[in-house]
Amino acid sequence: MIIKVLGPGCANCVNLEKATRAALDHLGVDAEVVKVTDFPTIVGYGVLRTPALVVDETVVLSGRVPTADEVEVLLADALR
Amino acid sequence: MSTRQPSDERRDERATGTAAAPRLARRQWLALAAAAAAWALAWMVNEHLWTWLVRDVAQLSGRLGDGVHFFVYDSLKITLLLVGIIFVVTVLRSFMSVERTRALLGGRREGVGNVLAAGLGVVTPFCSCSAVPAFIGFVAAGVPLGVTLSFLIASPLVNEVAIALLLGSFGLGPTLLYVGAGLVIAVVAGWTLGRLRLERWVEPFVFETRLGGQLVDPSLGLTWTQRLQMGREEVRSVLRRIWPYLLVGIALGAAIHGWAPADFFARYAGAGNPLGVLVAVVIGVPLYSNAAGVMPLVQALYAKGLPMGTLLAFMMSVVALSLPELILLRRVLRPRLLAAFVGVTAVGIAVVGYLFNAVLPS
């Protein structure tokens, strides 16, 4: 599983990355977390409002910072 | 407000099916009603409570008593207004999204498009940190440049923090004036920039960006629990972000209030000085603050006799154009277009300031 955190490096993106790592730890899943800061690539995913979370090339969330629990639900859904 | 984690509730809903959902929903609405009642109570007792505590309990009188009373009363009033308005606005805005705004703007002609973009700039959930992806997404999807810029001007200019603070300090009239003027500036400045045909000063990669097919609309499929959680989260993050500005603003305001000679500002930037508005805008543009930091200053300067048009122009130039946002936008706009963006917006703000000074009784 490759997880991408989309965002130019603002506070929201850092928070999303933290929540994602916490969720992965809790799930006990070993996944690669990649930060994408390049604007054309971000928009290429169809994201207009950062931060966004991409799991295996599918946008699962954009425009807000979820709680770690919420990311966990999203990731668990994606794993299924 | 409830401290339970909303994600637990969602998992409960998933685990137990629909049986637990109504009970959880009821508990959540009761918590919201209790919070609303507590807010209303705090709003009503605010002034009397501090009068009693400062005058009767602490026995403070004279200038010190006035100062302490004003400080605590005003700080609490502003905080209550911010909490209430940000929460309500965020929950309402969760039904709107940048994606939907772009869909509404796609294929619009200039003119109508500019008006629509300015209006949508006010209601769309947006922060300047997303200015670049939104700009690329709009322009690459065929939204005209000027219409996109109308959106980018209106969004920070007419924002809920400014509205909350203006309501608290000056009442409904000046607030409506501010909102109306902000919309007009966004429409006219965006339209003008569109007419100038500046497309070749947009970084070329913007037009070459290929949009992904799988667009997600974040406003869809949210539960009320999530929307309320977003409201709480936004209140917390805005307050955490702006309290230093608010404190500095109140301190500066108090300093002007207490120490600046009565006619100092009126003499140099009063209605009699034709350059007053221009000076206010030139100072305001590079200044990086937000409405929360500027408002106590504006209030103090108003008390010292500065005209409303000059002060609204000052506030608009501070919130509409900021150096960090311009640095971000430089990634997509070449210097010439960036300069035109700043210039046209600043001129619009100055014109509105002069207009208000001419029309409003001083």
Coordinates of C-alpha atoms in Angstrom, one line a residue:
Chain A
M1 CA 0.0 0.0 0.0
I2 CA 1.4 3.4 -1.0
I3 CA -0.1 6.4 0.8
K4 CA 0.4 9.9 -0.4
V5 CA -0.2 13.1 1.6
L6 CA -0.9 15.9 -0.8
G7 CA -0.1 19.5 0.2
P8 CA 2.4 22.2 -0.2
G9 CA 3.7 21.8 3.4
C10 CA 1.3 23.9 5.4
A11 CA 0.3 23.1 9.0
N12 CA -2.7 21.1 7.7
C13 CA -0.6 18.8 5.7
V14 CA 1.7 18.1 8.6
N15 CA -1.3 17.3 10.8
L16 CA -2.7 15.0 8.2
E17 CA 0.6 13.2 7.9
K18 CA 0.8 12.8 11.7
A19 CA -2.8 11.5 11.8
T20 CA -2.0 9.0 9.0
R21 CA 1.1 7.7 10.6
A22 CA -0.7 7.3 13.9
A23 CA -3.5 5.4 12.2
L24 CA -1.0 3.1 10.4
D25 CA 0.7 2.4 13.7
H26 CA -2.6 1.6 15.3
L27 CA -3.6 -0.7 12.5
G28 CA -0.2 -2.3 12.5
V29 CA 0.1 -1.9 8.8
D30 CA 3.5 -1.2 7.2
A31 CA 2.9 1.2 4.4
E32 CA 5.0 3.8 2.6
V33 CA 3.9 7.4 3.3
V34 CA 5.0 9.8 0.5
K35 CA 4.6 13.5 0.6
V36 CA 3.5 15.2 -2.6
T37 CA 4.2 18.9 -2.6
D38 CA 4.3 19.6 -6.3
F39 CA 1.2 21.6 -7.4
P40 CA 0.6 20.2 -10.9
T41 CA 0.7 16.7 -9.5
I42 CA -1.7 17.6 -6.6
V43 CA -4.1 19.2 -9.1
G44 CA -3.6 16.2 -11.3
Y45 CA -5.3 14.1 -8.7
G46 CA -8.4 16.4 -9.0
V47 CA -7.7 18.0 -5.6
L48 CA -8.6 21.7 -5.3
R49 CA -8.3 22.1 -1.6
T50 CA -5.3 20.7 0.4
P51 CA -4.6 18.6 2.3
A52 CA -5.6 15.4 0.6
L53 CA -5.0 11.7 1.2
V54 CA -4.4 9.3 -1.6
V55 CA -4.3 5.6 -1.1
D56 CA -3.0 3.5 -4.0
E57 CA -3.7 6.3 -6.4
T58 CA -7.2 6.9 -5.2
V59 CA -8.2 10.1 -3.5
V60 CA -10.0 9.1 -0.3
L61 CA -10.1 12.5 1.4
S62 CA -9.5 16.2 0.6
G63 CA -10.0 19.6 1.9
R64 CA -9.9 18.9 5.7
V65 CA -7.8 17.4 8.4
P66 CA -9.5 14.3 9.8
T67 CA -8.8 12.7 13.2
A68 CA -6.5 9.7 13.4
D69 CA -9.5 7.5 14.1
E70 CA -11.2 8.7 10.9
V71 CA -8.0 8.0 8.9
E72 CA -8.0 4.5 10.4
V73 CA -11.5 3.9 9.1
L74 CA -10.6 5.2 5.7
L75 CA -7.4 3.0 5.5
A76 CA -9.2 0.0 6.8
D77 CA -11.8 0.5 4.0
A78 CA -9.1 0.8 1.5
L79 CA -7.4 -2.4 2.7
R80 CA -10.5 -4.4 2.2
Chain B
M1 CA -19.5 20.9 23.9
S2 CA -19.3 17.2 23.6
T3 CA -15.9 15.7 24.1
R4 CA -16.7 12.3 22.7
Q5 CA -14.8 11.3 19.6
P6 CA -17.1 11.4 16.5
S7 CA -15.2 8.6 14.9
D8 CA -16.2 6.3 17.8
E9 CA -19.8 7.2 17.1
R10 CA -19.3 6.4 13.4
R11 CA -17.8 3.0 14.3
D12 CA -20.7 2.4 16.7
E13 CA -23.1 3.2 13.9
R14 CA -21.3 0.7 11.6
A15 CA -21.1 -2.0 14.2
T16 CA -24.6 -1.9 15.6
G17 CA -26.4 -0.8 12.4
T18 CA -29.2 1.6 12.7
A19 CA -30.4 0.8 16.2
A20 CA -27.9 3.0 18.0
A21 CA -27.9 5.9 15.5
P22 CA -31.1 7.7 16.6
R23 CA -30.0 7.7 20.2
L24 CA -26.5 9.1 19.3
A25 CA -28.1 11.7 17.0
R26 CA -30.4 12.8 19.8
R27 CA -27.5 13.1 22.3
Q28 CA -25.5 15.1 19.7
W29 CA -28.4 17.6 19.1
L30 CA -29.0 18.0 22.8
A31 CA -25.3 18.8 23.3
L32 CA -25.6 21.4 20.5
A33 CA -28.7 23.0 22.1
A34 CA -26.9 23.1 25.4
A35 CA -23.9 24.8 23.8
A36 CA -26.2 27.3 22.1
A37 CA -28.0 28.1 25.4
A38 CA -24.6 28.5 27.2
W39 CA -23.5 30.9 24.5
A40 CA -26.6 33.0 24.7
L41 CA -26.4 33.1 28.5
A42 CA -22.7 34.2 28.4
W43 CA -23.6 36.9 25.8
M44 CA -26.4 38.3 28.0
V45 CA -24.5 38.3 31.3
N46 CA -21.1 39.4 29.9
E47 CA -21.4 43.1 30.6
H48 CA -23.3 42.9 33.9
L49 CA -21.0 40.2 35.3
W50 CA -17.9 42.3 34.7
T51 CA -19.5 45.4 36.0
W52 CA -20.3 43.6 39.2
L53 CA -16.9 41.9 39.5
V54 CA -14.8 44.9 38.7
R55 CA -16.8 47.6 40.4
D56 CA -18.4 45.8 43.4
V57 CA -16.1 42.9 44.1
A58 CA -12.7 44.2 43.2
Q59 CA -13.7 47.8 44.1
L60 CA -11.9 49.3 41.0
S61 CA -12.9 52.7 39.9
G62 CA -11.7 55.5 37.7
R63 CA -9.5 55.0 34.7
L64 CA -8.1 51.7 35.9
G65 CA -11.6 50.3 36.5
D66 CA -12.7 51.5 33.1
G67 CA -9.7 50.0 31.4
V68 CA -10.0 46.6 33.2
H69 CA -13.7 46.5 32.6
F70 CA -13.4 47.3 28.9
F71 CA -10.6 44.8 28.4
V72 CA -12.3 41.8 29.9
Y73 CA -15.7 42.7 28.6
D74 CA -14.5 43.3 25.1
S75 CA -12.2 40.3 24.9
L76 CA -15.0 38.0 26.0
K77 CA -17.5 39.7 23.6
I78 CA -15.1 39.2 20.6
T79 CA -14.3 35.6 21.6
L80 CA -18.0 34.8 21.9
L81 CA -18.7 36.4 18.5
L82 CA -15.9 34.5 16.9
V83 CA -16.8 31.2 18.3
G84 CA -20.5 31.5 17.4
I85 CA -20.0 32.9 13.8
I86 CA -17.1 30.6 12.9
F87 CA -19.0 27.5 14.1
V88 CA -22.2 28.3 12.3
V89 CA -20.4 29.5 9.1
T90 CA -18.2 26.4 9.0
V91 CA -21.1 24.0 9.4
L92 CA -23.1 25.8 6.7
R93 CA -20.0 25.9 4.4
S94 CA -19.6 22.1 4.8
F95 CA -22.4 21.8 2.3
M96 CA -20.3 23.8 -0.2
S97 CA -17.0 22.9 -1.8
V98 CA -14.4 24.4 -4.1
E99 CA -15.2 21.5 -6.5
R100 CA -18.8 22.6 -6.7
T101 CA -17.8 26.2 -7.1
R102 CA -15.7 25.3 -10.0
A103 CA -18.5 23.4 -11.6
L104 CA -20.8 26.4 -11.2
L105 CA -18.2 28.7 -12.7
G106 CA -17.2 26.5 -15.6
G107 CA -18.4 27.9 -19.0
R108 CA -19.6 31.2 -17.5
R109 CA -18.8 34.3 -19.4
E110 CA -17.0 37.2 -17.9
G111 CA -19.2 39.7 -16.1
V112 CA -21.9 37.3 -14.9
G113 CA -19.0 34.9 -14.0
N114 CA -17.2 37.6 -12.0
V115 CA -20.4 38.4 -9.9
L116 CA -20.9 34.7 -9.3
A117 CA -17.3 34.1 -8.5
A118 CA -17.2 36.9 -5.9
G119 CA -20.4 35.6 -4.2
L120 CA -19.1 32.0 -4.2
G121 CA -15.8 33.3 -2.8
V122 CA -17.7 34.3 0.3
V123 CA -19.6 31.0 0.8
T124 CA -17.0 28.4 -0.3
P125 CA -14.9 26.9 2.4
F126 CA -11.4 28.0 1.4
C127 CA -8.1 29.1 2.9
S128 CA -5.3 31.0 1.2
C129 CA -3.1 28.0 1.6
S130 CA -5.1 26.3 -1.1
A131 CA -5.0 29.4 -3.4
V132 CA -2.5 27.7 -5.8
P133 CA -4.2 24.3 -6.3
A134 CA -7.5 26.1 -6.7
F135 CA -6.1 28.6 -9.2
I136 CA -4.5 25.8 -11.3
G137 CA -7.7 23.7 -11.1
F138 CA -10.0 26.6 -12.1
V139 CA -7.8 27.9 -15.0
A140 CA -7.0 24.4 -16.3
A141 CA -10.7 23.6 -16.3
G142 CA -11.4 26.7 -18.5
V143 CA -12.7 29.1 -15.9
P144 CA -11.6 32.6 -17.3
L145 CA -8.6 34.2 -15.6
G146 CA -10.5 37.3 -14.4
V147 CA -13.3 35.2 -13.0
T148 CA -10.8 33.0 -11.1
L149 CA -9.2 36.2 -9.7
S150 CA -12.6 37.5 -8.6
F151 CA -12.9 34.4 -6.5
L152 CA -9.4 34.7 -5.1
I153 CA -10.0 38.3 -4.1
A154 CA -13.4 37.9 -2.5
S155 CA -12.5 34.8 -0.5
P156 CA -10.1 36.5 2.0
L157 CA -11.6 39.9 1.8
V158 CA -15.2 39.0 2.9
N159 CA -14.5 36.5 5.6
E160 CA -16.4 35.4 8.7
V161 CA -13.8 36.7 11.2
A162 CA -14.0 40.2 9.8
I163 CA -17.8 40.1 9.8
A164 CA -17.9 38.8 13.4
L165 CA -15.6 41.6 14.6
L166 CA -17.2 44.4 12.6
L167 CA -20.6 43.3 14.0
G168 CA -19.2 43.4 17.5
S169 CA -17.5 46.7 17.2
F170 CA -19.6 48.8 14.8
G171 CA -23.0 47.1 14.4
L172 CA -24.9 46.0 11.4
G173 CA -24.6 49.1 9.1
P174 CA -20.8 49.3 8.7
T175 CA -20.7 45.4 8.5
L176 CA -23.1 45.4 5.5
L177 CA -21.2 48.3 4.0
Y178 CA -18.0 46.3 4.3
V179 CA -19.5 43.1 2.8
G180 CA -21.1 45.0 -0.1
A181 CA -17.9 47.0 -0.8
G182 CA -15.8 43.8 -0.7
L183 CA -18.0 42.1 -3.2
V184 CA -17.9 45.1 -5.6
I185 CA -14.1 45.3 -5.3
A186 CA -13.8 41.6 -6.1
V187 CA -16.2 41.8 -9.1
V188 CA -14.7 45.0 -10.6
A189 CA -11.0 44.1 -9.9
G190 CA -11.4 40.6 -11.4
W191 CA -13.3 41.9 -14.4
T192 CA -10.7 44.6 -15.0
L193 CA -7.8 42.0 -14.8
G194 CA -9.7 39.8 -17.2
R195 CA -10.1 42.6 -19.7
L196 CA -6.3 43.3 -19.5
R197 CA -5.7 39.9 -21.3
L198 CA -2.9 38.9 -19.0
E199 CA -3.1 35.2 -19.7
R200 CA 0.5 35.1 -21.1
W201 CA 1.7 36.2 -17.6
V202 CA 0.4 33.0 -16.1
E203 CA 3.1 30.4 -15.7
P204 CA 2.7 28.1 -18.7
F205 CA 2.5 24.9 -16.7
V206 CA -0.9 25.9 -15.4
F207 CA -2.5 25.5 -18.8
E208 CA -0.6 22.3 -19.4
T209 CA -1.8 20.7 -16.2
R210 CA -3.9 17.7 -16.9
L211 CA -6.8 17.3 -14.5
G212 CA -7.4 13.9 -13.0
G213 CA -10.6 12.2 -13.9
Q214 CA -11.6 11.1 -10.4
L215 CA -12.8 14.3 -8.8
V216 CA -13.9 14.0 -5.2
D217 CA -16.4 16.4 -3.7
P218 CA -15.5 16.7 0.0
S219 CA -18.9 18.2 0.8
L220 CA -20.8 15.0 -0.2
G221 CA -21.5 12.1 2.0
L222 CA -20.7 13.9 5.3
T223 CA -22.8 13.0 8.3
W224 CA -24.1 15.7 10.7
T225 CA -21.7 14.4 13.3
Q226 CA -18.8 15.1 10.9
R227 CA -20.1 18.6 10.0
L228 CA -20.5 19.6 13.6
Q229 CA -17.0 18.2 14.3
M230 CA -15.6 20.3 11.4
G231 CA -17.3 23.4 13.1
R232 CA -15.7 22.6 16.4
E233 CA -12.3 21.9 14.8
E234 CA -12.4 25.2 12.8
V235 CA -13.3 27.3 15.9
R236 CA -10.4 25.7 17.8
S237 CA -7.9 26.2 15.0
V238 CA -8.9 29.7 14.2
L239 CA -8.8 30.8 17.8
R240 CA -5.4 29.1 18.2
R241 CA -4.1 30.9 15.1
I242 CA -5.4 34.4 15.8
W243 CA -5.1 34.9 19.5
P244 CA -1.6 36.4 19.4
Y245 CA -2.8 38.9 16.7
L246 CA -5.8 39.7 18.8
L247 CA -3.7 40.4 21.9
V248 CA -1.2 42.6 20.0
G249 CA -4.2 44.4 18.4
I250 CA -5.9 45.0 21.7
A251 CA -2.6 46.2 23.3
L252 CA -1.9 48.6 20.4
G253 CA -5.5 49.7 20.5
A254 CA -5.2 50.4 24.2
A255 CA -2.0 52.3 23.7
I256 CA -3.5 54.5 21.1
H257 CA -6.6 54.9 23.3
G258 CA -4.6 55.9 26.3
W259 CA -1.5 57.7 25.1
A260 CA -1.8 59.1 21.5
P261 CA -2.7 62.8 21.6
A262 CA -6.4 63.3 20.8
D263 CA -5.8 65.0 17.5
F264 CA -2.6 63.3 16.4
F265 CA -4.2 60.8 13.9
A266 CA -7.0 63.1 12.9
R267 CA -4.5 65.7 12.0
Y268 CA -2.4 63.5 9.8
A269 CA -4.9 61.0 8.4
G270 CA -8.3 62.6 9.1
A271 CA -11.0 63.5 6.6
G272 CA -9.1 66.8 5.8
N273 CA -6.1 65.0 4.4
P274 CA -6.8 63.9 0.8
L275 CA -3.9 61.4 1.0
G276 CA -5.3 59.7 4.1
V277 CA -6.9 56.7 2.4
L278 CA -3.9 56.2 0.1
V279 CA -1.6 56.1 3.1
A280 CA -3.8 53.7 4.9
V281 CA -3.8 51.3 1.9
V282 CA 0.0 51.6 1.3
I283 CA 0.6 50.7 5.0
G284 CA -2.1 48.0 5.0
V285 CA -1.0 46.0 1.9
P286 CA 2.4 44.7 3.1
L287 CA 1.2 44.4 6.7
Y288 CA 0.5 40.7 7.5
S289 CA -2.2 40.3 10.1
N290 CA -5.8 39.3 10.0
A291 CA -9.0 40.9 10.8
A292 CA -8.7 39.9 14.5
G293 CA -5.4 41.9 14.9
V294 CA -6.6 44.9 12.9
M295 CA -10.0 45.4 14.4
P296 CA -9.0 46.7 17.9
L297 CA -6.7 49.1 16.2
V298 CA -9.4 50.2 13.8
Q299 CA -11.8 50.7 16.8
A300 CA -9.2 52.8 18.7
L301 CA -8.4 54.9 15.6
Y302 CA -12.1 55.5 15.0
A303 CA -12.5 56.7 18.5
K304 CA -9.6 59.2 17.8
G305 CA -11.6 60.7 14.9
L306 CA -10.4 58.8 11.8
P307 CA -13.1 58.5 9.1
M308 CA -14.8 55.2 8.5
G309 CA -13.8 55.0 4.8
T310 CA -10.1 55.3 5.7
L311 CA -10.4 52.6 8.3
L312 CA -12.3 50.2 6.2
A313 CA -9.8 50.7 3.4
F314 CA -7.0 50.0 5.9
M315 CA -8.6 46.8 7.1
M316 CA -9.5 45.6 3.6
S317 CA -5.9 46.1 2.4
V318 CA -4.6 44.1 5.4
V319 CA -6.9 41.1 4.9
A320 CA -7.2 41.0 1.1
L321 CA -3.6 41.2 0.2
S322 CA -0.9 39.6 2.3
L323 CA 2.8 38.9 1.6
P324 CA 2.6 35.1 2.3
E325 CA -0.3 34.7 -0.1
L326 CA 1.5 36.7 -2.8
I327 CA 4.6 34.5 -2.4
L328 CA 2.4 31.4 -2.9
L329 CA 0.7 32.9 -5.9
R330 CA 4.0 33.8 -7.5
R331 CA 4.3 30.1 -8.3
V332 CA 1.5 30.4 -10.8
L333 CA 1.5 34.2 -11.7
R334 CA 4.5 35.9 -13.2
P335 CA 5.6 39.2 -11.6
R336 CA 3.8 41.4 -14.1
L337 CA 0.5 39.7 -13.5
L338 CA 1.1 39.6 -9.7
A339 CA 1.8 43.3 -9.7
A340 CA -1.4 44.0 -11.7
F341 CA -3.3 41.8 -9.3
V342 CA -2.0 43.8 -6.3
G343 CA -2.3 47.2 -8.1
V344 CA -5.9 46.7 -9.3
T345 CA -7.1 45.4 -6.0
A346 CA -5.4 48.1 -4.0
V347 CA -6.8 50.8 -6.3
G348 CA -10.3 49.3 -5.9
I349 CA -9.9 49.4 -2.1
A350 CA -8.7 53.0 -2.1
V351 CA -11.6 54.1 -4.4
V352 CA -14.1 52.5 -2.0
G353 CA -12.4 54.2 0.9
Y354 CA -12.7 57.7 -0.7
L355 CA -16.2 57.0 -1.7
F356 CA -17.2 56.1 1.9
N357 CA -15.4 59.2 3.2
A358 CA -17.3 61.4 0.8
V359 CA -20.7 59.7 1.4
L360 CA -20.7 58.9 5.1
P361 CA -21.2 61.6 7.7
S362 CA -18.1 62.0 9.7

